Short mmCIF file of C-alpha atoms in Angstrom, two decimals:
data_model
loop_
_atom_site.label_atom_id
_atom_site.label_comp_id
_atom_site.label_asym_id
_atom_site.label_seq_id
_atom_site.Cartn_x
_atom_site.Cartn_y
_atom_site.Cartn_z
CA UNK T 1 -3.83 277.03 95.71
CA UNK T 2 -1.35 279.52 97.36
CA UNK T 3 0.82 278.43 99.97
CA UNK T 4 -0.99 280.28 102.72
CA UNK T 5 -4.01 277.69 102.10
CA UNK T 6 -1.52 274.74 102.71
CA UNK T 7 -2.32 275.46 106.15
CA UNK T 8 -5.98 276.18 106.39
CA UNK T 9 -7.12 272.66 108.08
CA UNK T 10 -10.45 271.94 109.29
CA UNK T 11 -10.75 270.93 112.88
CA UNK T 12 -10.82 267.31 112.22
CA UNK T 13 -8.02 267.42 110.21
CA UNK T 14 -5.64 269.42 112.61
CA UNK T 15 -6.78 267.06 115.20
CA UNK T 16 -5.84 264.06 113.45
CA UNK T 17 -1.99 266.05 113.06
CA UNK T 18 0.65 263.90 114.52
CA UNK T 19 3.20 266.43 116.83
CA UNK T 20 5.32 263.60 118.14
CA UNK T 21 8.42 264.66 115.91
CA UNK T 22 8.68 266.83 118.82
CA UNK T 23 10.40 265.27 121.94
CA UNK T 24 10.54 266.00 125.65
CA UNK T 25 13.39 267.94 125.16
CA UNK T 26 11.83 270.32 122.85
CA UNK T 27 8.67 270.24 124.84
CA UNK T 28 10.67 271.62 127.40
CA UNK T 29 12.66 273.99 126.10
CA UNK T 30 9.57 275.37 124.64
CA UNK T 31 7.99 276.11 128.10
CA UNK T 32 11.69 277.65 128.67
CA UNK T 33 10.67 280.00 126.00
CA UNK T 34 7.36 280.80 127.11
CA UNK T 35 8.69 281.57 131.04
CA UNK T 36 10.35 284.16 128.93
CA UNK T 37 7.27 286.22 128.25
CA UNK T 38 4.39 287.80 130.46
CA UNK T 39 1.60 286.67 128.25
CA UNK T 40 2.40 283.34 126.75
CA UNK T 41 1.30 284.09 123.02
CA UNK T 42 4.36 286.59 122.83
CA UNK T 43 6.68 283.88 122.50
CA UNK T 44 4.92 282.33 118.75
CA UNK T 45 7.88 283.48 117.01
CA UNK T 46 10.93 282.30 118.69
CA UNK T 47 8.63 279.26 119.56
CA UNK T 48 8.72 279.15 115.41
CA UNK T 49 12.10 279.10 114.95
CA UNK T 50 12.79 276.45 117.55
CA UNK T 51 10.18 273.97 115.61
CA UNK T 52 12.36 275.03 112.56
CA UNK T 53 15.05 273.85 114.64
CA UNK T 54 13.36 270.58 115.15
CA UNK T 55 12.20 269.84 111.20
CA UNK T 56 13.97 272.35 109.22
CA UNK T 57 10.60 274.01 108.31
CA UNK T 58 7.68 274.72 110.17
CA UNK T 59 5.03 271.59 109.37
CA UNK T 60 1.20 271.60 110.14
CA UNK T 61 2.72 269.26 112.95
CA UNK T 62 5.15 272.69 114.17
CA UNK T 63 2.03 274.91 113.90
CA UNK T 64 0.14 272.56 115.97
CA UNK T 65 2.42 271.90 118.47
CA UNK T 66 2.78 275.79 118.92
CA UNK T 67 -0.47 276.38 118.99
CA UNK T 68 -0.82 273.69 122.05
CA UNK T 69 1.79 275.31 123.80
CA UNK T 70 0.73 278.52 123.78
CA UNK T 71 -3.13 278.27 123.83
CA UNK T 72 -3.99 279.75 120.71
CA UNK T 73 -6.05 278.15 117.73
CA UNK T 74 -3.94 276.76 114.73
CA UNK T 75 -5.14 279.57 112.65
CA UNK T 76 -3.78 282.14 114.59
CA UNK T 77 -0.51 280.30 114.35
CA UNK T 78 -0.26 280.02 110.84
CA UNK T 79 -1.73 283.93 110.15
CA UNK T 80 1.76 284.35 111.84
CA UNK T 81 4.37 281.78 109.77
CA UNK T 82 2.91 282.69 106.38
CA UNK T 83 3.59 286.26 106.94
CA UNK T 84 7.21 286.32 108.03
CA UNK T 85 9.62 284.92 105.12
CA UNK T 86 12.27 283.36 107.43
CA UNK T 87 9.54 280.99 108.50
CA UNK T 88 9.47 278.59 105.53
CA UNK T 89 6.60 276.38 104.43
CA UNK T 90 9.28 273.87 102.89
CA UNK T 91 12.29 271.54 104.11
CA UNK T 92 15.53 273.84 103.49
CA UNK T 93 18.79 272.32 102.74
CA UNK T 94 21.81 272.10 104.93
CA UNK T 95 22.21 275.63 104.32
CA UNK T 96 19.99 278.48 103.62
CA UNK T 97 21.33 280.72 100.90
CA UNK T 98 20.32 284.51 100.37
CA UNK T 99 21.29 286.48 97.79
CA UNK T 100 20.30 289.99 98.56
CA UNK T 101 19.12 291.41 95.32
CA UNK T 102 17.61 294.74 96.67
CA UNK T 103 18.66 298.18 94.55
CA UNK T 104 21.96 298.51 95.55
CA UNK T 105 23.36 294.92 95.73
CA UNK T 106 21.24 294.20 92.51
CA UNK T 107 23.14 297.29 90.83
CA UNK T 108 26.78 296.05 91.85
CA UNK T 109 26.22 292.38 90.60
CA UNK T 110 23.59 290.83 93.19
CA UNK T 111 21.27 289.59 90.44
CA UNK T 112 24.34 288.33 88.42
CA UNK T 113 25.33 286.21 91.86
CA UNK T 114 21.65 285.14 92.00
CA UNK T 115 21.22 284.00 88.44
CA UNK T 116 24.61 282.16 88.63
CA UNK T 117 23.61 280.35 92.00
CA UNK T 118 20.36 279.86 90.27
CA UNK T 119 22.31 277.65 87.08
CA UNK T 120 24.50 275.93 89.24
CA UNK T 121 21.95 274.66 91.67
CA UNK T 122 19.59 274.34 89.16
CA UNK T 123 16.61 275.80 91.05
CA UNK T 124 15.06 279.15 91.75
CA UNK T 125 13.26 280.68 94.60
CA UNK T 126 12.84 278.53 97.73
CA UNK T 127 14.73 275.31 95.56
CA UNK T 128 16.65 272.87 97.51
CA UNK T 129 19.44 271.44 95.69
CA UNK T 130 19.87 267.33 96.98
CA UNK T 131 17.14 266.40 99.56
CA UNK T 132 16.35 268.86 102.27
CA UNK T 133 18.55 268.65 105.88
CA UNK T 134 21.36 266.55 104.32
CA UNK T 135 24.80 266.80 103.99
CA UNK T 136 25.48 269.79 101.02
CA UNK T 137 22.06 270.12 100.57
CA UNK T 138 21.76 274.27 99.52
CA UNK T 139 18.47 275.88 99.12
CA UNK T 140 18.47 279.42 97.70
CA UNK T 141 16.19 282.70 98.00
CA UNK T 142 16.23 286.10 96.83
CA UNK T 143 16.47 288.60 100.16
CA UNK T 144 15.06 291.60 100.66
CA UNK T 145 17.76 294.29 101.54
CA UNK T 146 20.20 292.82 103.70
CA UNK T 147 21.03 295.84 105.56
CA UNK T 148 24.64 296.48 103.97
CA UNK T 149 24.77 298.40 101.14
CA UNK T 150 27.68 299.88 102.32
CA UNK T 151 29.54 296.06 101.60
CA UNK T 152 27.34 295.29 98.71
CA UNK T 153 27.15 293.22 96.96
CA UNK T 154 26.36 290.34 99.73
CA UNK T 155 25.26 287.38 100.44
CA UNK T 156 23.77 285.46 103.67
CA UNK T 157 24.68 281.71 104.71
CA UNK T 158 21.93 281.04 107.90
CA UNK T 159 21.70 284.44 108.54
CA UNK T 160 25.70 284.90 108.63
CA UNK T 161 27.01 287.51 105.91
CA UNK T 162 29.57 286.68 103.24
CA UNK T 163 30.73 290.44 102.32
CA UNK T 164 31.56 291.97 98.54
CA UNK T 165 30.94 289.17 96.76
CA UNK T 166 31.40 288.35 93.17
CA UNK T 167 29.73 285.62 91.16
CA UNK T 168 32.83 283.81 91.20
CA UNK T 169 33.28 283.69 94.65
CA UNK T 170 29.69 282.97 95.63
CA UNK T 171 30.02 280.06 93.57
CA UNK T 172 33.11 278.61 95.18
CA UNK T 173 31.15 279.37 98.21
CA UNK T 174 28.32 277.54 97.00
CA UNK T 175 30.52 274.65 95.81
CA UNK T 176 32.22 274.76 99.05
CA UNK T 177 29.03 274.41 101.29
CA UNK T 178 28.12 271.41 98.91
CA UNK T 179 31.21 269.54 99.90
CA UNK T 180 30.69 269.99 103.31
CA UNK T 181 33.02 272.79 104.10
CA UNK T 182 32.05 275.54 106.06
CA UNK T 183 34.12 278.53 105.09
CA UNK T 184 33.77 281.53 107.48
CA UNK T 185 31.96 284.39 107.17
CA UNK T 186 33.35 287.53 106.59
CA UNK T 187 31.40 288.79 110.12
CA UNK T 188 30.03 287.20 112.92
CA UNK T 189 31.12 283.47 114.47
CA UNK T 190 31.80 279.82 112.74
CA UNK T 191 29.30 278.95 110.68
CA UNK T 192 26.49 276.18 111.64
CA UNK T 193 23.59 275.03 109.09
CA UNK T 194 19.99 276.18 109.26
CA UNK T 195 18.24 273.99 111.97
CA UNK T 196 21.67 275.17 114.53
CA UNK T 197 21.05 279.08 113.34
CA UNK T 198 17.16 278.56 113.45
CA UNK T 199 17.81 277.30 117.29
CA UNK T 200 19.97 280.04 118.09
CA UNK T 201 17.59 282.38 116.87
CA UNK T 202 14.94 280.43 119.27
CA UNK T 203 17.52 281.28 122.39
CA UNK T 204 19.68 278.64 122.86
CA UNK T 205 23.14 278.91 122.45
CA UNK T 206 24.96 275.36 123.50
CA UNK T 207 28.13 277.19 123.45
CA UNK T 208 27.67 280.37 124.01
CA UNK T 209 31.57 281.12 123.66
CA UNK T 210 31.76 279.67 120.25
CA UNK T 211 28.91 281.46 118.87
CA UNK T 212 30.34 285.18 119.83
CA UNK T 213 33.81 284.58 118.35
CA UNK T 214 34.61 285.92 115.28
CA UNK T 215 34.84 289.24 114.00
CA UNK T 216 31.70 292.10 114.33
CA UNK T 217 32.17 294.81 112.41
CA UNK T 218 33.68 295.98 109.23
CA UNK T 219 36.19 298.55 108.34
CA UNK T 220 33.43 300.50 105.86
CA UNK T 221 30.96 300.33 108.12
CA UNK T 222 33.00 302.59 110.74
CA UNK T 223 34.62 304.60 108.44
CA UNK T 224 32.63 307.64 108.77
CA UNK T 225 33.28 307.59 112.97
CA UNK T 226 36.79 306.57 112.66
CA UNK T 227 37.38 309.91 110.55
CA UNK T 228 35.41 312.08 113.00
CA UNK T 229 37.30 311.08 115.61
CA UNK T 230 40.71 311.69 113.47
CA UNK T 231 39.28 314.92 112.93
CA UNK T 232 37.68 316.20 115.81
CA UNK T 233 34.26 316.26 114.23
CA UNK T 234 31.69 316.06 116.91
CA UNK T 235 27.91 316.54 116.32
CA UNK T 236 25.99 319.59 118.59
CA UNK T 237 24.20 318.55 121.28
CA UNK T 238 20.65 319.39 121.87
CA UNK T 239 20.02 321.77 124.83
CA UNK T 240 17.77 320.88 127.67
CA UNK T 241 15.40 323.77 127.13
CA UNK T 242 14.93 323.42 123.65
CA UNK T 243 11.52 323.69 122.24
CA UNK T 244 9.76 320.77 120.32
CA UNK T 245 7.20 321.13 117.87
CA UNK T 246 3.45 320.57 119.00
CA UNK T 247 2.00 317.18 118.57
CA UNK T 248 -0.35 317.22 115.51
CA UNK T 249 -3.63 317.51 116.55
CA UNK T 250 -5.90 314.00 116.71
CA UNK T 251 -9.10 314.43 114.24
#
């Protein structure tokens, strides 16, 4: 049975689902979410992350409590969570660890961080080291391309990037995390665990100032603009009048 089946429930049985892990306050801050949106069903996916928020994974419970809120059927809910991969169909640690082992990162030493992660922890894919949501407890993934090659090899912590790593320094990072330090990332603000990111990622920021601190950008990254500004290199702008191509022709 694949995991996508987990979730296929007949009617009885998602009837007979219990959704009172999930308070009034998340009841309402749901509805927040959904006053955000139009057409209520547009707001499934934060609405996602904030039951991740909640149980550190989204249950049958989460699925059925979205699928109340919003007015759609269970199925449709779950068509939705087992096709994005930062929705997961497990408890996750403390932290979420992901090793992005894409082409590039792979070819400067990604897969050797991954594979040393991996021994340490002792798990692979989607393993949670020490029981999910407590104190040190790591679970690790591979990632898909984590959108900077250009600092590669790199890692994420929730969704916060630790820059030109090596395996030696993911694993102090690792070991780190385990003893419930929280060293900072090379970009972005302090670093929280996965249910706080997973809420932030739902909308809520309970300190907003906090959460925009810390440094943006890297030095690599602007390079390229930094010496076209040295230099004087501008691009040429496109004139008003100039022609486009046709539109291919519908068949």
């Amino acid at each position: 049975m694949t995991e996508q089946f987990d979730f296929t429930t007949t009617e009885e049985q998602t009837d007979a689902v219990d959704t009172s892990v999930f308070g009034e306050d998340t009841r309402t801050e749901a509805k927040q979410i959904i006053a955000r949106y139009p057409e209520s069903r547009s707001a499934l996916l934060p609405m996602l992350h904030l039951v991740q928020s909640v149980q550190g994974h989204v249950s049958p419970a989460g699925m059925k409590f979205c699928a109340e809120e919003l007015a759609l059927s269970v199925a449709e809910v779950s068509a939705v969570a087992t096709f994005y991969t930062m929705y997961k169909r497990k408890p996750c640690g403390q932290h979420l660890v992901s090793v992005c082992t894409n082409t590039m990162c792979a070819a400067l030493g990604g897969d050797a961080i991954y594979k040393a992660l991996g021994d340490h922890l002792g798990v692979g894919h989607e393993g949670t080291a020490g029981e999910p949501g407590t104190e040190g407890s790591i679970t690790i993934e591979h990632a898909e391309c984590l959108a900077a090659c250009d600092l590669a090899p790199v890692l994420q912590v929730n969704y916060e990037y630790y820059d030109n790593q090596t395996p030696e320094q993911a694993l102090d990072l690792v070991k780190s995390l385990q003893r419930g330090e929280k060293p900072a990332p090379t970009r972005g603000p302090a670093l929280s665990d996965f249910r706080g990111a997973e809420r932030q990622l739902a909308g809520f920021f309970d300190d907003l100032d906090e959460t925009v601190t810390g440094p943006s950008l890297a030095t690599e990254t602007v390079r390229g603009a930094e010496l076209a500004r040295d230099r004087g290199w501008t691009a040429p702008s496109m004139p008003d009048d100039a022609e486009l191509p046709p539109l291919p022709e519908k068949k």
